[in-house]
Structure formats: C-alpha cells, structure tokens
Amino acid sequence: MSTHQEFFDHIQTGYTTKGDFIALGAAMHNGETVTDAHVKIPLKTLNRHGLIAGATGTGKTKTLQILAENLSEKGIPVLLMDIKGDLSGLAAASPGHPKIDERHEKIGIPFQAKDFPVEILSLSEQEGVRLKATVSEFGPVLFSRILDVTETQAGIIAIIFKYCDDNKLPLLDLKDLKKVLQFATREGKEELEKDYGRISTASTGSILRKIVELEQQGADLFFGEHSFEVNDLCRVDDNGRGYINILRLTDIQDKPKLFSTFMLSLLAEVYSTFPEQGDSEQPELVIFLDEAHLIFKQASNALMDQIENIVKLIRSKGVGLYFVTQNPTDVPDGVLSQLGLKVQHALRAFTAKDRKAIKLTAENYPISDYYDTKEVLTSLGIGEALVSALDEKGRPTPLAATMLRAPMSRMDILSKKELDDLLKKSTLIDKYNEDIDRESAYEILNKKIEKAEAVEAKEAAKKEREKLNKPASRSRSTNKKSSTAEKAVIKVLTSATFIRGALGVLNKLLK
C-alpha cells in the first residue's frame, strides 16, 4: 500500500503548473485529506471546457460557485445559468462557519470571505437585464434548426429571409416573421412566386404552427430589440475582477426549447463576435450551463449537430463551456469527448441501471493506482469529488479524489431587499430594458396591404359605378329607338289605312 508521502509526491508532480492556476482543494488518500496536496487547474486550459456531475445534494452548485469566484478573482468574466435560483449569494460575502475553517485547515488553503461583482440577467419577465435577439440575427439556417423543420420548409424560410433582405423588411420579432409568411401565401403570393419560386401553403402553415409553439414557451419575449451585445458579458470591475453574470431561469424549467434557443443563439453570437485567441494564457469568458440536460432535451438531430460543432470551435475564441448535470450520460458523447476538466461528485447506486451508469462513468476517467474508481464514486461525501483535468501541455492529470474548498461568498440566496439594491446598481438595465417596437416587416407589410386594399376598393367602386351607369344609358337608347320605331310603325299603318281608304273610294267610283 502506498504511503501518504508517495501519494503527495504523485499529486504534486501531476498538478505542477508554471502559470497562473485555480486551486480546487486538496487530494484525498485512503479516505483522508492530504494537506497541501493541492489539485490545481491551469488557467490556460480552462477554455478546454468541462463537466461538473453528481447526484442531487452532493455539492455540484457549490463547485460551480467555487470556480466562478476564483475565475472572477483572476479577472475572468463568467456567465452562470441559474435554473434553481440559488446563485445570487455570490454578490454577498460568506458569514463563515467553524466547519469551513476546519475544512480549510485540512486542505491547507486559508479561508477568506468575499463578495463578487454580480450582474443579474433575465430571459423572461423576471427582474434583471433583459436578454433579447432579433430574428434576422439568427439567420435562416439557425432558425430552421431551432424549429426542426423539413428540408422543404427550411428552403421556404430561406426564401422569406431573402425576400425581406431584398425588400428592406426588418425581421425583428416573431410577429414580423409570421406576417411575412402570411403575406407570402395571400396578398404577396404572385410577387414572391414570380421572383423566388412556388411557396406551398401547407408548408407555410406548418412553419407557422412551429412558431406558435415557440411563442408558447415565451420566445416572443426573447425575440426583439434591443439585442444584447455579448461583449457586455466580458466586463471587469474597478478592482480588475471579472463580472459574474447570473442568468435567472427559474421560470423556464418546463420550456426546454426556449432555453436551447437562447443558448444556441448566445454561443453562435459569441463565436461570430469574439476574435481568435489561439493558445492564450487564460480564457476571455467562461460559461456554466447548470441543469445541462435541458439544453439537449427535445433537441433535434440538426440542433444537436450545431451545438456539438460550436463546442468544438468556440475554444479557439477563448471561451470555456462547463456543463453541470446529474449524470455524465446526460451529455451527448460528441460533446463529452471535448471536455478537458471533469469534476465528478458522488453517484448513488439504488438500481441496476444506476450501477450500470456508475460503471460507464468510471470508464471515462484515467486508470489510477491509488483508487478503485467505481468504489470511490459511491463513497464520496458532500463537497468531495473525483477530479481529472489537463495540464499546461494538454495532458490528463492524475485522477484525484478531492476535498473541495468552500465558497468565499454566501452559500444562500440574496434577500428581496439585497436583490433590489443590486439591481439598482446595474448599468445595463437602462440600456436593455426599454421596450422598442420600431417599424419592421409587420408594420411595413400592413401598410402595403392597406394601400393595396385601398387601391383595390377604389377600383371596385369605379367598376360598380360604371356598372350602374351602363344599363341606364342603354335604357335611354332603347327607349329612343323604340320611340322612333313606334313612329315609323304608326306612319306605315297610317299610310296603309289612307291607301286602303283611297282605293276603297276609287273602287266605288269605278262601279
């Protein structure tokens, strides 16, 4: 059996780093914490993405909190998806506790209570900085993938976007897109089909139904202006600490399509906006996706492919993505294979399915001479986790069962008053929370339709007048002709009578 000293040397060698790093805690050996055997994550590898997994109540959220705090302290901005509503405490310092002091004494890291710069964001009507995007910014390809339409329907969406671009019709919100679709199959059918080809009414109807489904999940609040600028996620405060942006999602747990729509939009915007970073010393932004299974729930194959591609490519922009979920199997294999840091909290083996999942999870970690991974996975305590990371050269570090440090901020939510005070300090609320509904496709097409209807009504009225006038004219003409004919008949009849009378007189005289 190895000694603590041998294990200490093993950890120290595996987690040696020349650059800046985050210390997660101290490694454990034979159930005991080895003081100063620190598990350190180099900052330059934090854009290689990661996973935080474990059963309910094992400390995943606190691990997320620890990473967010330490990133902020290093000047790296963070975006957190707060689905359970328990992360606002990052804005307040920890009150401390004897058990926290005891934990840190074992780890060998002094405990400091701190608060951090926090910005509260919202996708819905909850308080916070409203995040929005326009339909045009999505583009036809991404929008088609979100709606999960057929190839034919995707072609129609592409035509609609092209028509709007060619005719200067801004697509800002969902009512704009619905109006153009309706226009394409009614008033503007001939116009569109002349320049862009035939558009099936059945296909546009199907697209409209999918848009309505998206609206029912709250997407009408998300699509519109003012569009959120992703660079506002990368702010630092006057002390050089990165802002922790907390997106409150407590009211959209049952709306996975809205969540995946937003996430895909955000990642696509970040990828297209951020410059290439190469192999930088630290990430520009780190995004934590709590309850990550919601992103993949009900997602189409096309949408999954898009997410997987972005995960692969966004690293070069200096952005790290961290998925937080109960089981690693919640994350697709194509995404899981891209994750450099894995923090695995305890798993519970209540059923045969659970035991099978634990076996599969254990196989995802490096083989260790110091641990039986399957056994450790079921015996970890709260605030303990198996950690596997990448060193500065991109090589996997030794597997380490780790006692994690405690959060420096409050492990509880802000009160209503504290939250209101925090929102009052925000410099972004005034920028993004104004409702803007400028003239766009909906209003322009309505005017066009009204104008066309007015012209059509004028033409119809003119024709009606002509219709009423023509019979009257014909009647007068007919009457005139009748009168002339009658006179002619009378004349003929009179002449005939006269002749007959004259002939009658002559006949009598001759006799």
Short mmCIF file of C-alpha atoms in Angstrom, two decimals:
data_model
loop_
_atom_site.label_atom_id
_atom_site.label_comp_id
_atom_site.label_asym_id
_atom_site.label_seq_id
_atom_site.Cartn_x
_atom_site.Cartn_y
_atom_site.Cartn_z
CA MET A 1 0.00 0.00 0.00
CA SER A 2 1.34 3.42 -0.91
CA THR A 3 2.17 5.96 1.78
CA HIS A 4 0.76 9.45 2.09
CA GLN A 5 4.19 10.82 1.08
CA GLU A 6 4.24 8.78 -2.13
CA PHE A 7 0.73 9.92 -2.92
CA PHE A 8 1.63 13.54 -2.07
CA ASP A 9 4.58 13.40 -4.49
CA HIS A 10 2.33 11.83 -7.14
CA ILE A 11 -0.20 14.69 -6.87
CA GLN A 12 2.41 17.43 -6.69
CA THR A 13 4.14 16.13 -9.81
CA GLY A 14 0.89 15.71 -11.76
CA TYR A 15 -0.53 19.12 -10.84
CA THR A 16 2.63 21.22 -11.14
CA THR A 17 1.98 24.40 -13.14
CA LYS A 18 4.28 27.26 -14.10
CA GLY A 19 1.49 29.67 -14.98
CA ASP A 20 -1.48 31.01 -13.03
CA PHE A 21 -4.00 28.49 -11.72
CA ILE A 22 -7.09 27.83 -9.60
CA ALA A 23 -6.69 25.56 -6.57
CA LEU A 24 -9.85 23.48 -6.17
CA GLY A 25 -8.84 21.78 -2.93
CA ALA A 26 -6.58 19.01 -1.64
CA ALA A 27 -6.37 15.38 -2.79
CA MET A 28 -7.55 12.54 -0.54
CA HIS A 29 -5.82 9.22 0.05
CA ASN A 30 -7.35 6.23 1.84
CA GLY A 31 -10.24 8.41 2.96
CA GLU A 32 -8.02 11.13 4.49
CA THR A 33 -7.23 14.60 3.15
CA VAL A 34 -3.54 15.06 2.36
CA THR A 35 -2.83 18.66 3.44
CA ASP A 36 -1.15 20.82 0.79
CA ALA A 37 -1.56 18.14 -1.94
CA HIS A 38 -3.38 20.78 -3.93
CA VAL A 39 -5.37 20.00 -7.07
CA LYS A 40 -4.58 22.95 -9.35
CA ILE A 41 -6.21 23.80 -12.69
CA PRO A 42 -4.06 25.93 -15.03
CA LEU A 43 -5.92 28.99 -16.30
CA LYS A 44 -4.70 28.40 -19.85
CA THR A 45 -6.60 25.07 -20.03
CA LEU A 46 -9.93 26.43 -18.80
CA ASN A 47 -11.11 27.13 -22.36
CA ARG A 48 -10.96 23.35 -22.97
CA HIS A 49 -14.43 23.04 -21.44
CA GLY A 50 -15.53 20.84 -18.55
CA LEU A 51 -18.15 18.82 -16.70
CA ILE A 52 -19.48 19.02 -13.15
CA ALA A 53 -21.64 15.98 -12.39
CA GLY A 54 -23.10 14.15 -9.42
CA ALA A 55 -26.28 13.13 -7.66
CA THR A 56 -28.63 15.68 -6.09
CA GLY A 57 -27.23 17.17 -2.88
CA THR A 58 -23.60 16.20 -3.44
CA GLY A 59 -22.32 19.78 -3.90
CA LYS A 60 -22.35 20.47 -7.67
CA THR A 61 -23.70 24.02 -7.23
CA LYS A 62 -21.06 24.86 -4.64
CA THR A 63 -18.34 23.58 -7.00
CA LEU A 64 -19.74 25.85 -9.70
CA GLN A 65 -19.69 28.70 -7.17
CA ILE A 66 -16.03 28.00 -6.26
CA LEU A 67 -14.94 28.03 -9.89
CA ALA A 68 -16.92 31.22 -10.65
CA GLU A 69 -15.42 33.04 -7.66
CA ASN A 70 -11.85 32.11 -8.48
CA LEU A 71 -12.26 32.95 -12.15
CA SER A 72 -13.68 36.35 -11.22
CA GLU A 73 -10.77 36.97 -8.86
CA LYS A 74 -8.38 36.24 -11.73
CA GLY A 75 -10.14 38.87 -13.87
CA ILE A 76 -12.07 36.33 -15.99
CA PRO A 77 -15.79 37.14 -16.53
CA VAL A 78 -18.31 34.35 -16.01
CA LEU A 79 -21.86 33.59 -17.19
CA LEU A 80 -23.94 31.29 -14.96
CA MET A 81 -27.28 29.68 -15.85
CA ASP A 82 -29.20 29.81 -12.56
CA ILE A 83 -32.11 27.43 -13.05
CA LYS A 84 -32.68 26.62 -9.38
CA GLY A 85 -32.34 30.25 -8.27
CA ASP A 86 -29.63 29.62 -5.68
CA LEU A 87 -26.61 31.51 -7.06
CA SER A 88 -27.40 35.13 -6.19
CA GLY A 89 -25.41 34.73 -2.94
CA LEU A 90 -22.23 35.30 -4.98
CA ALA A 91 -22.89 39.02 -4.51
CA ALA A 92 -22.52 38.74 -0.71
CA ALA A 93 -19.59 37.60 1.43
CA SER A 94 -19.78 34.31 3.33
CA PRO A 95 -20.68 34.72 7.03
CA GLY A 96 -18.14 31.99 7.80
CA HIS A 97 -18.53 28.88 9.94
CA PRO A 98 -16.32 26.70 12.18
CA LYS A 99 -16.80 23.75 9.78
CA ILE A 100 -15.48 25.90 6.93
CA ASP A 101 -12.39 26.74 8.98
CA GLU A 102 -11.90 23.06 9.81
CA ARG A 103 -12.19 22.09 6.13
CA HIS A 104 -9.67 24.69 5.01
CA GLU A 105 -7.22 23.68 7.73
CA LYS A 106 -7.26 20.14 6.33
CA ILE A 107 -6.84 21.43 2.77
CA GLY A 108 -4.06 23.86 3.60
CA ILE A 109 -5.65 26.93 1.99
CA PRO A 110 -6.56 29.95 4.18
CA PHE A 111 -10.26 30.85 4.04
CA GLN A 112 -11.26 34.40 3.07
CA ALA A 113 -14.85 35.65 2.95
CA LYS A 114 -15.52 37.84 -0.11
CA ASP A 115 -18.33 39.20 -2.23
CA PHE A 116 -18.05 39.47 -6.02
CA PRO A 117 -19.28 41.81 -8.76
CA VAL A 118 -22.59 40.36 -9.99
CA GLU A 119 -24.98 41.28 -12.82
CA ILE A 120 -28.48 39.73 -12.81
CA LEU A 121 -29.84 38.82 -16.26
CA SER A 122 -33.26 37.56 -17.36
CA LEU A 123 -34.87 35.92 -20.41
CA SER A 124 -38.41 36.46 -19.20
CA GLU A 125 -40.36 39.00 -17.15
CA GLN A 126 -38.24 38.31 -14.07
CA GLU A 127 -36.24 41.23 -12.72
CA GLY A 128 -32.85 41.75 -14.30
CA VAL A 129 -31.17 42.83 -17.52
CA ARG A 130 -33.37 41.56 -20.37
CA LEU A 131 -31.58 39.44 -22.98
CA LYS A 132 -33.01 39.71 -26.49
CA ALA A 133 -32.08 38.91 -30.07
CA THR A 134 -33.72 39.69 -33.41
CA VAL A 135 -34.97 37.05 -35.84
CA SER A 136 -32.62 38.45 -38.51
CA GLU A 137 -29.61 37.83 -36.28
CA PHE A 138 -30.49 34.14 -36.13
CA GLY A 139 -30.49 33.80 -39.90
CA PRO A 140 -32.46 31.20 -41.89
CA VAL A 141 -30.22 28.19 -41.16
CA LEU A 142 -30.12 28.55 -37.38
CA PHE A 143 -33.80 29.47 -37.20
CA SER A 144 -34.73 26.40 -39.26
CA ARG A 145 -32.75 24.16 -36.93
CA ILE A 146 -34.44 25.61 -33.89
CA LEU A 147 -37.88 24.99 -35.40
CA ASP A 148 -36.83 21.49 -36.53
CA VAL A 149 -38.44 21.89 -39.96
CA THR A 150 -38.15 19.72 -43.06
CA GLU A 151 -35.72 20.48 -45.88
CA THR A 152 -38.55 21.94 -47.98
CA GLN A 153 -39.73 24.15 -45.11
CA ALA A 154 -36.15 25.26 -44.46
CA GLY A 155 -35.99 26.34 -48.10
CA ILE A 156 -39.13 28.44 -47.65
CA ILE A 157 -37.63 30.10 -44.54
CA ALA A 158 -34.51 30.90 -46.59
CA ILE A 159 -36.72 32.48 -49.30
CA ILE A 160 -38.56 34.54 -46.68
CA PHE A 161 -35.29 35.88 -45.25
CA LYS A 162 -34.00 36.65 -48.80
CA TYR A 163 -37.24 38.42 -49.74
CA CYS A 164 -37.04 40.54 -46.57
CA ASP A 165 -33.39 41.42 -47.26
CA ASP A 166 -34.15 42.36 -50.87
CA ASN A 167 -37.15 44.50 -49.91
CA LYS A 168 -35.70 46.10 -46.78
CA LEU A 169 -38.18 44.44 -44.41
CA PRO A 170 -36.52 44.11 -40.98
CA LEU A 171 -37.28 40.80 -39.23
CA LEU A 172 -37.05 41.80 -35.59
CA ASP A 173 -39.58 39.68 -33.71
CA LEU A 174 -41.80 36.66 -34.28
CA LYS A 175 -44.81 38.71 -35.38
CA ASP A 176 -42.67 40.06 -38.23
CA LEU A 177 -41.85 36.55 -39.42
CA LYS A 178 -45.46 35.37 -39.08
CA LYS A 179 -46.70 38.39 -41.05
CA VAL A 180 -44.29 37.74 -43.93
CA LEU A 181 -45.28 34.05 -44.04
CA GLN A 182 -48.97 35.03 -44.20
CA PHE A 183 -48.23 37.66 -46.85
CA ALA A 184 -46.32 35.08 -48.93
CA THR A 185 -49.40 32.87 -49.24
CA ARG A 186 -52.03 35.59 -49.64
CA GLU A 187 -51.55 39.15 -50.88
CA GLY A 188 -47.91 38.69 -51.95
CA LYS A 189 -48.18 35.16 -53.36
CA GLU A 190 -47.80 36.20 -57.02
CA GLU A 191 -44.99 38.65 -56.23
CA LEU A 192 -42.90 36.09 -54.33
CA GLU A 193 -43.53 33.19 -56.69
CA LYS A 194 -42.54 35.34 -59.69
CA ASP A 195 -39.07 36.08 -58.25
CA TYR A 196 -38.38 33.23 -55.83
CA GLY A 197 -40.42 30.22 -56.93
CA ARG A 198 -43.54 28.47 -55.72
CA ILE A 199 -44.33 28.54 -52.00
CA SER A 200 -46.58 25.81 -50.61
CA THR A 201 -49.43 26.97 -48.39
CA ALA A 202 -49.26 23.66 -46.47
CA SER A 203 -45.56 24.21 -45.71
CA THR A 204 -46.03 27.80 -44.53
CA GLY A 205 -48.90 26.61 -42.34
CA SER A 206 -46.63 24.02 -40.72
CA ILE A 207 -43.91 26.64 -40.14
CA LEU A 208 -46.45 28.99 -38.54
CA ARG A 209 -47.58 26.24 -36.15
CA LYS A 210 -43.98 25.64 -35.06
CA ILE A 211 -43.50 29.38 -34.47
CA VAL A 212 -46.65 29.43 -32.33
CA GLU A 213 -45.22 26.51 -30.30
CA LEU A 214 -42.05 28.54 -29.75
CA GLU A 215 -44.13 31.56 -28.70
CA GLN A 216 -45.98 29.47 -26.12
CA GLN A 217 -42.65 28.78 -24.42
CA GLY A 218 -42.03 32.52 -24.04
CA ALA A 219 -39.89 33.15 -27.12
CA ASP A 220 -41.94 36.23 -28.00
CA LEU A 221 -40.20 37.93 -25.04
CA PHE A 222 -36.78 36.86 -26.28
CA PHE A 223 -37.07 37.91 -29.93
CA GLY A 224 -36.92 41.67 -30.40
CA GLU A 225 -34.85 44.74 -29.69
CA HIS A 226 -32.60 45.95 -28.14
CA SER A 227 -30.32 43.00 -29.00
CA PHE A 228 -27.94 42.01 -26.23
CA GLU A 229 -24.28 42.66 -27.05
CA VAL A 230 -22.20 39.68 -25.90
CA ASN A 231 -19.22 41.93 -25.19
CA ASP A 232 -21.19 43.19 -22.17
CA LEU A 233 -20.60 39.76 -20.62
CA CYS A 234 -16.86 40.46 -20.56
CA ARG A 235 -16.75 43.40 -18.16
CA VAL A 236 -14.40 43.76 -15.21
CA ASP A 237 -14.92 45.98 -12.17
CA ASP A 238 -12.67 48.76 -10.89
CA ASN A 239 -10.64 46.20 -8.93
CA GLY A 240 -9.91 44.12 -12.02
CA ARG A 241 -12.30 41.31 -11.07
CA GLY A 242 -14.42 39.74 -13.78
CA TYR A 243 -18.18 40.22 -13.55
CA ILE A 244 -20.24 37.15 -12.66
CA ASN A 245 -23.32 37.36 -14.88
CA ILE A 246 -26.17 35.31 -13.40
CA LEU A 247 -28.98 34.45 -15.80
CA ARG A 248 -32.13 33.70 -13.80
CA LEU A 249 -34.02 30.81 -15.39
CA THR A 250 -36.23 29.60 -12.55
CA ASP A 251 -39.40 30.10 -14.62
CA ILE A 252 -38.35 28.25 -17.79
CA GLN A 253 -37.51 24.79 -16.46
CA ASP A 254 -40.51 23.44 -18.37
CA LYS A 255 -39.55 25.32 -21.54
CA PRO A 256 -36.52 23.46 -22.90
CA LYS A 257 -36.99 24.79 -26.45
CA LEU A 258 -36.67 28.40 -25.27
CA PHE A 259 -33.58 27.52 -23.23
CA SER A 260 -31.87 25.68 -26.10
CA THR A 261 -32.88 28.50 -28.50
CA PHE A 262 -31.25 31.10 -26.28
CA MET A 263 -28.12 29.01 -25.66
CA LEU A 264 -27.57 28.29 -29.34
CA SER A 265 -28.13 31.96 -30.18
CA LEU A 266 -25.69 33.07 -27.49
CA LEU A 267 -22.96 30.61 -28.46
CA ALA A 268 -23.34 31.43 -32.16
CA GLU A 269 -23.13 35.17 -31.41
CA VAL A 270 -20.07 34.70 -29.19
CA TYR A 271 -18.36 32.60 -31.84
CA SER A 272 -19.04 35.11 -34.62
CA THR A 273 -18.14 38.16 -32.49
CA PHE A 274 -15.09 37.19 -30.44
CA PRO A 275 -11.67 37.35 -32.13
CA GLU A 276 -9.44 34.28 -32.45
CA GLN A 277 -7.33 33.85 -29.32
CA GLY A 278 -5.07 30.93 -30.15
CA ASP A 279 -3.28 29.39 -27.18
CA SER A 280 -3.81 32.26 -24.72
CA GLU A 281 -2.81 32.28 -21.06
CA GLN A 282 -6.40 32.49 -19.82
CA PRO A 283 -9.94 32.43 -21.25
CA GLU A 284 -11.88 35.56 -22.18
CA LEU A 285 -15.18 34.18 -20.84
CA VAL A 286 -16.34 31.01 -19.06
CA ILE A 287 -19.97 29.86 -19.35
CA PHE A 288 -21.54 27.42 -16.86
CA LEU A 289 -24.67 25.60 -18.02
CA ASP A 290 -26.49 24.35 -14.92
CA GLU A 291 -29.05 21.55 -15.48
CA ALA A 292 -27.35 20.99 -18.83
CA HIS A 293 -29.71 18.18 -19.80
CA LEU A 294 -32.32 20.89 -20.55
CA ILE A 295 -30.21 22.06 -23.49
CA PHE A 296 -30.29 18.63 -25.07
CA LYS A 297 -33.84 17.71 -24.06
CA GLN A 298 -36.16 17.51 -27.09
CA ALA A 299 -33.38 18.91 -29.29
CA SER A 300 -33.48 17.75 -32.92
CA ASN A 301 -30.53 15.97 -34.54
CA ALA A 302 -29.77 19.10 -36.56
CA LEU A 303 -29.75 21.21 -33.41
CA MET A 304 -27.51 18.69 -31.63
CA ASP A 305 -25.05 18.79 -34.51
CA GLN A 306 -24.99 22.59 -34.33
CA ILE A 307 -24.30 22.55 -30.57
CA GLU A 308 -21.55 19.95 -30.99
CA ASN A 309 -19.86 21.98 -33.73
CA ILE A 310 -19.93 25.16 -31.65
CA VAL A 311 -18.48 23.33 -28.62
CA LYS A 312 -15.61 22.14 -30.80
CA LEU A 313 -14.92 25.52 -32.39
CA ILE A 314 -15.60 28.08 -29.66
CA ARG A 315 -12.49 27.11 -27.67
CA SER A 316 -10.37 29.00 -30.22
CA LYS A 317 -12.25 32.17 -29.26
CA GLY A 318 -11.04 31.89 -25.67
CA VAL A 319 -14.41 30.69 -24.32
CA GLY A 320 -14.82 27.75 -21.94
CA LEU A 321 -18.11 25.85 -21.59
CA TYR A 322 -18.89 23.90 -18.40
CA PHE A 323 -21.87 21.55 -18.26
CA VAL A 324 -23.43 20.90 -14.85
CA THR A 325 -25.72 17.89 -14.63
CA GLN A 326 -26.52 14.84 -12.51
CA ASN A 327 -25.03 12.18 -14.73
CA PRO A 328 -22.38 12.40 -17.47
CA THR A 329 -24.71 10.36 -19.70
CA ASP A 330 -26.99 13.44 -19.84
CA VAL A 331 -24.38 14.98 -22.16
CA PRO A 332 -24.07 13.56 -25.71
CA ASP A 333 -20.88 11.60 -26.41
CA GLY A 334 -19.79 14.05 -29.10
CA VAL A 335 -19.83 16.88 -26.54
CA LEU A 336 -18.50 14.78 -23.63
CA SER A 337 -15.38 13.90 -25.62
CA GLN A 338 -14.49 17.62 -25.87
CA LEU A 339 -14.44 18.25 -22.10
CA GLY A 340 -10.99 18.66 -20.54
CA LEU A 341 -11.92 19.17 -16.86
CA LYS A 342 -14.19 16.67 -15.11
CA VAL A 343 -15.36 17.16 -11.54
CA GLN A 344 -17.39 14.09 -10.57
CA HIS A 345 -19.31 14.17 -7.29
CA ALA A 346 -20.86 11.06 -5.74
CA LEU A 347 -23.30 8.88 -7.64
CA ARG A 348 -25.96 6.72 -5.98
CA ALA A 349 -26.37 3.01 -6.80
CA PHE A 350 -30.01 2.38 -5.95
CA THR A 351 -30.92 0.34 -9.04
CA ALA A 352 -29.28 -1.92 -11.63
CA LYS A 353 -29.50 1.00 -14.07
CA ASP A 354 -27.62 3.20 -11.56
CA ARG A 355 -24.87 0.58 -11.18
CA LYS A 356 -24.51 0.33 -14.93
CA ALA A 357 -24.26 4.16 -15.18
CA ILE A 358 -21.56 4.19 -12.47
CA LYS A 359 -19.55 1.56 -14.36
CA LEU A 360 -19.76 3.61 -17.57
CA THR A 361 -18.83 6.79 -15.70
CA ALA A 362 -15.79 5.13 -14.11
CA GLU A 363 -14.54 4.13 -17.55
CA ASN A 364 -14.43 7.81 -18.56
CA TYR A 365 -11.67 8.54 -16.04
CA PRO A 366 -7.93 7.73 -16.21
CA ILE A 367 -6.86 4.47 -14.58
CA SER A 368 -5.33 5.13 -11.14
CA ASP A 369 -3.00 3.08 -8.96
CA TYR A 370 -4.46 4.82 -5.91
CA TYR A 371 -8.22 4.44 -6.42
CA ASP A 372 -10.87 1.91 -7.30
CA THR A 373 -12.87 4.47 -9.30
CA LYS A 374 -16.21 2.63 -9.14
CA GLU A 375 -15.95 2.30 -5.36
CA VAL A 376 -14.86 5.91 -4.84
CA LEU A 377 -17.79 7.21 -6.95
CA THR A 378 -20.30 5.81 -4.46
CA SER A 379 -18.39 6.70 -1.27
CA LEU A 380 -17.59 10.39 -1.80
CA GLY A 381 -19.06 12.77 0.79
CA ILE A 382 -20.68 16.17 0.29
CA GLY A 383 -18.13 18.65 -1.05
CA GLU A 384 -15.83 15.88 -2.29
CA ALA A 385 -15.28 14.90 -5.92
CA LEU A 386 -13.10 12.95 -8.33
CA VAL A 387 -11.14 15.42 -10.45
CA SER A 388 -9.47 14.86 -13.79
CA ALA A 389 -8.04 17.88 -15.61
CA LEU A 390 -5.50 18.85 -18.26
CA ASP A 391 -2.05 20.17 -17.50
CA GLU A 392 -0.45 23.09 -19.35
CA LYS A 393 0.62 20.81 -22.19
CA GLY A 394 -2.89 19.40 -22.60
CA ARG A 395 -2.12 16.05 -20.95
CA PRO A 396 -4.58 14.44 -18.49
CA THR A 397 -3.57 14.97 -14.85
CA PRO A 398 -3.65 12.13 -12.32
CA LEU A 399 -7.10 11.22 -11.04
CA ALA A 400 -7.60 12.80 -7.61
CA ALA A 401 -10.37 12.28 -5.08
CA THR A 402 -10.52 15.87 -3.81
CA MET A 403 -11.82 17.65 -0.74
CA LEU A 404 -13.04 20.88 -2.32
CA ARG A 405 -12.54 24.28 -0.75
CA ALA A 406 -15.59 26.21 0.50
CA PRO A 407 -17.09 29.15 -1.42
CA MET A 408 -15.85 32.57 -0.32
CA SER A 409 -19.30 34.06 -0.95
CA ARG A 410 -22.60 33.28 0.71
CA MET A 411 -23.94 29.75 0.23
CA ASP A 412 -27.51 31.07 0.17
CA ILE A 413 -29.64 33.47 -1.87
CA LEU A 414 -29.93 37.23 -1.51
CA SER A 415 -32.94 38.68 0.28
CA LYS A 416 -35.51 40.64 -1.74
CA LYS A 417 -34.07 43.94 -0.48
CA GLU A 418 -30.49 42.86 -1.27
CA LEU A 419 -31.54 41.82 -4.76
CA ASP A 420 -33.36 45.13 -5.35
CA ASP A 421 -30.28 47.05 -4.19
CA LEU A 422 -28.11 45.02 -6.55
CA LEU A 423 -30.43 45.73 -9.50
CA LYS A 424 -30.40 49.47 -8.74
CA LYS A 425 -26.62 49.47 -9.16
CA SER A 426 -26.82 47.87 -12.61
CA THR A 427 -25.53 49.96 -15.52
CA LEU A 428 -27.05 47.60 -18.11
CA ILE A 429 -30.73 47.69 -17.13
CA ASP A 430 -31.31 51.15 -18.64
CA LYS A 431 -29.54 50.02 -21.79
CA TYR A 432 -31.56 46.85 -22.43
CA ASN A 433 -34.86 47.04 -20.58
CA GLU A 434 -36.52 49.69 -22.73
CA ASP A 435 -39.29 48.19 -24.91
CA ILE A 436 -38.60 49.06 -28.55
CA ASP A 437 -41.06 48.30 -31.34
CA ARG A 438 -39.81 50.26 -34.33
CA GLU A 439 -41.18 49.91 -37.83
CA SER A 440 -40.34 46.48 -39.18
CA ALA A 441 -41.75 43.84 -41.55
CA TYR A 442 -45.05 43.63 -39.66
CA GLU A 443 -45.81 47.36 -39.88
CA ILE A 444 -44.40 47.80 -43.42
CA LEU A 445 -46.42 44.90 -44.84
CA ASN A 446 -49.56 46.06 -43.03
CA LYS A 447 -49.19 49.47 -44.72
CA LYS A 448 -48.52 47.79 -48.06
CA ILE A 449 -51.60 45.60 -47.67
CA GLU A 450 -53.75 48.55 -46.56
CA LYS A 451 -52.55 50.58 -49.54
CA ALA A 452 -53.26 47.69 -51.92
CA GLU A 453 -56.68 47.19 -50.36
CA ALA A 454 -57.45 50.92 -50.71
CA VAL A 455 -56.48 50.85 -54.41
CA GLU A 456 -58.48 47.67 -54.90
CA ALA A 457 -61.50 49.20 -53.14
CA LYS A 458 -61.21 52.32 -55.32
CA GLU A 459 -61.08 50.22 -58.49
CA ALA A 460 -64.03 48.14 -57.30
CA ALA A 461 -66.06 51.28 -56.59
CA LYS A 462 -65.23 52.67 -60.04
CA LYS A 463 -66.34 49.46 -61.72
CA GLU A 464 -69.52 49.43 -59.68
CA ARG A 465 -70.34 52.96 -60.79
CA GLU A 466 -69.69 52.04 -64.39
CA LYS A 467 -71.86 49.01 -64.00
CA LEU A 468 -74.70 51.12 -62.62
CA ASN A 469 -74.32 53.76 -65.33
CA LYS A 470 -74.21 51.46 -68.38
CA PRO A 471 -77.71 49.90 -68.02
CA ALA A 472 -79.32 53.39 -67.64
CA SER A 473 -77.68 54.60 -70.85
CA ARG A 474 -78.75 51.50 -72.74
CA SER A 475 -82.31 52.03 -71.45
CA ARG A 476 -82.47 55.60 -72.78
CA SER A 477 -81.07 54.49 -76.08
CA THR A 478 -83.52 51.63 -76.24
CA ASN A 479 -86.40 53.95 -75.39
CA LYS A 480 -85.28 56.34 -78.08
CA LYS A 481 -85.05 53.57 -80.62
CA SER A 482 -88.42 52.23 -79.51
CA SER A 483 -89.98 55.65 -79.90
CA THR A 484 -88.59 56.03 -83.42
CA ALA A 485 -89.74 52.57 -84.37
CA GLU A 486 -93.19 53.21 -82.99
CA LYS A 487 -93.46 56.40 -85.03
CA ALA A 488 -92.37 54.50 -88.13
CA VAL A 489 -94.97 51.80 -87.49
CA ILE A 490 -97.70 54.39 -86.92
CA LYS A 491 -96.62 56.14 -90.06
CA VAL A 492 -96.77 52.90 -92.02
CA LEU A 493 -100.06 51.97 -90.50
CA THR A 494 -101.49 55.46 -91.18
CA SER A 495 -100.23 55.35 -94.74
CA ALA A 496 -101.70 51.90 -95.27
CA THR A 497 -105.04 52.99 -93.87
CA PHE A 498 -105.03 56.04 -96.11
CA ILE A 499 -104.16 53.94 -99.13
CA ARG A 500 -106.75 51.36 -98.30
CA GLY A 501 -109.33 54.15 -97.83
CA ALA A 502 -108.35 55.86 -101.07
CA LEU A 503 -108.50 52.63 -103.02
CA GLY A 504 -111.91 51.89 -101.49
CA VAL A 505 -113.28 55.26 -102.79
CA LEU A 506 -111.85 54.67 -106.28
CA ASN A 507 -113.42 51.24 -106.44
CA LYS A 508 -116.79 52.71 -105.59
CA LEU A 509 -116.47 55.42 -108.31
CA LEU A 510 -115.50 52.94 -110.97
CA LYS A 511 -118.55 50.88 -110.24
#
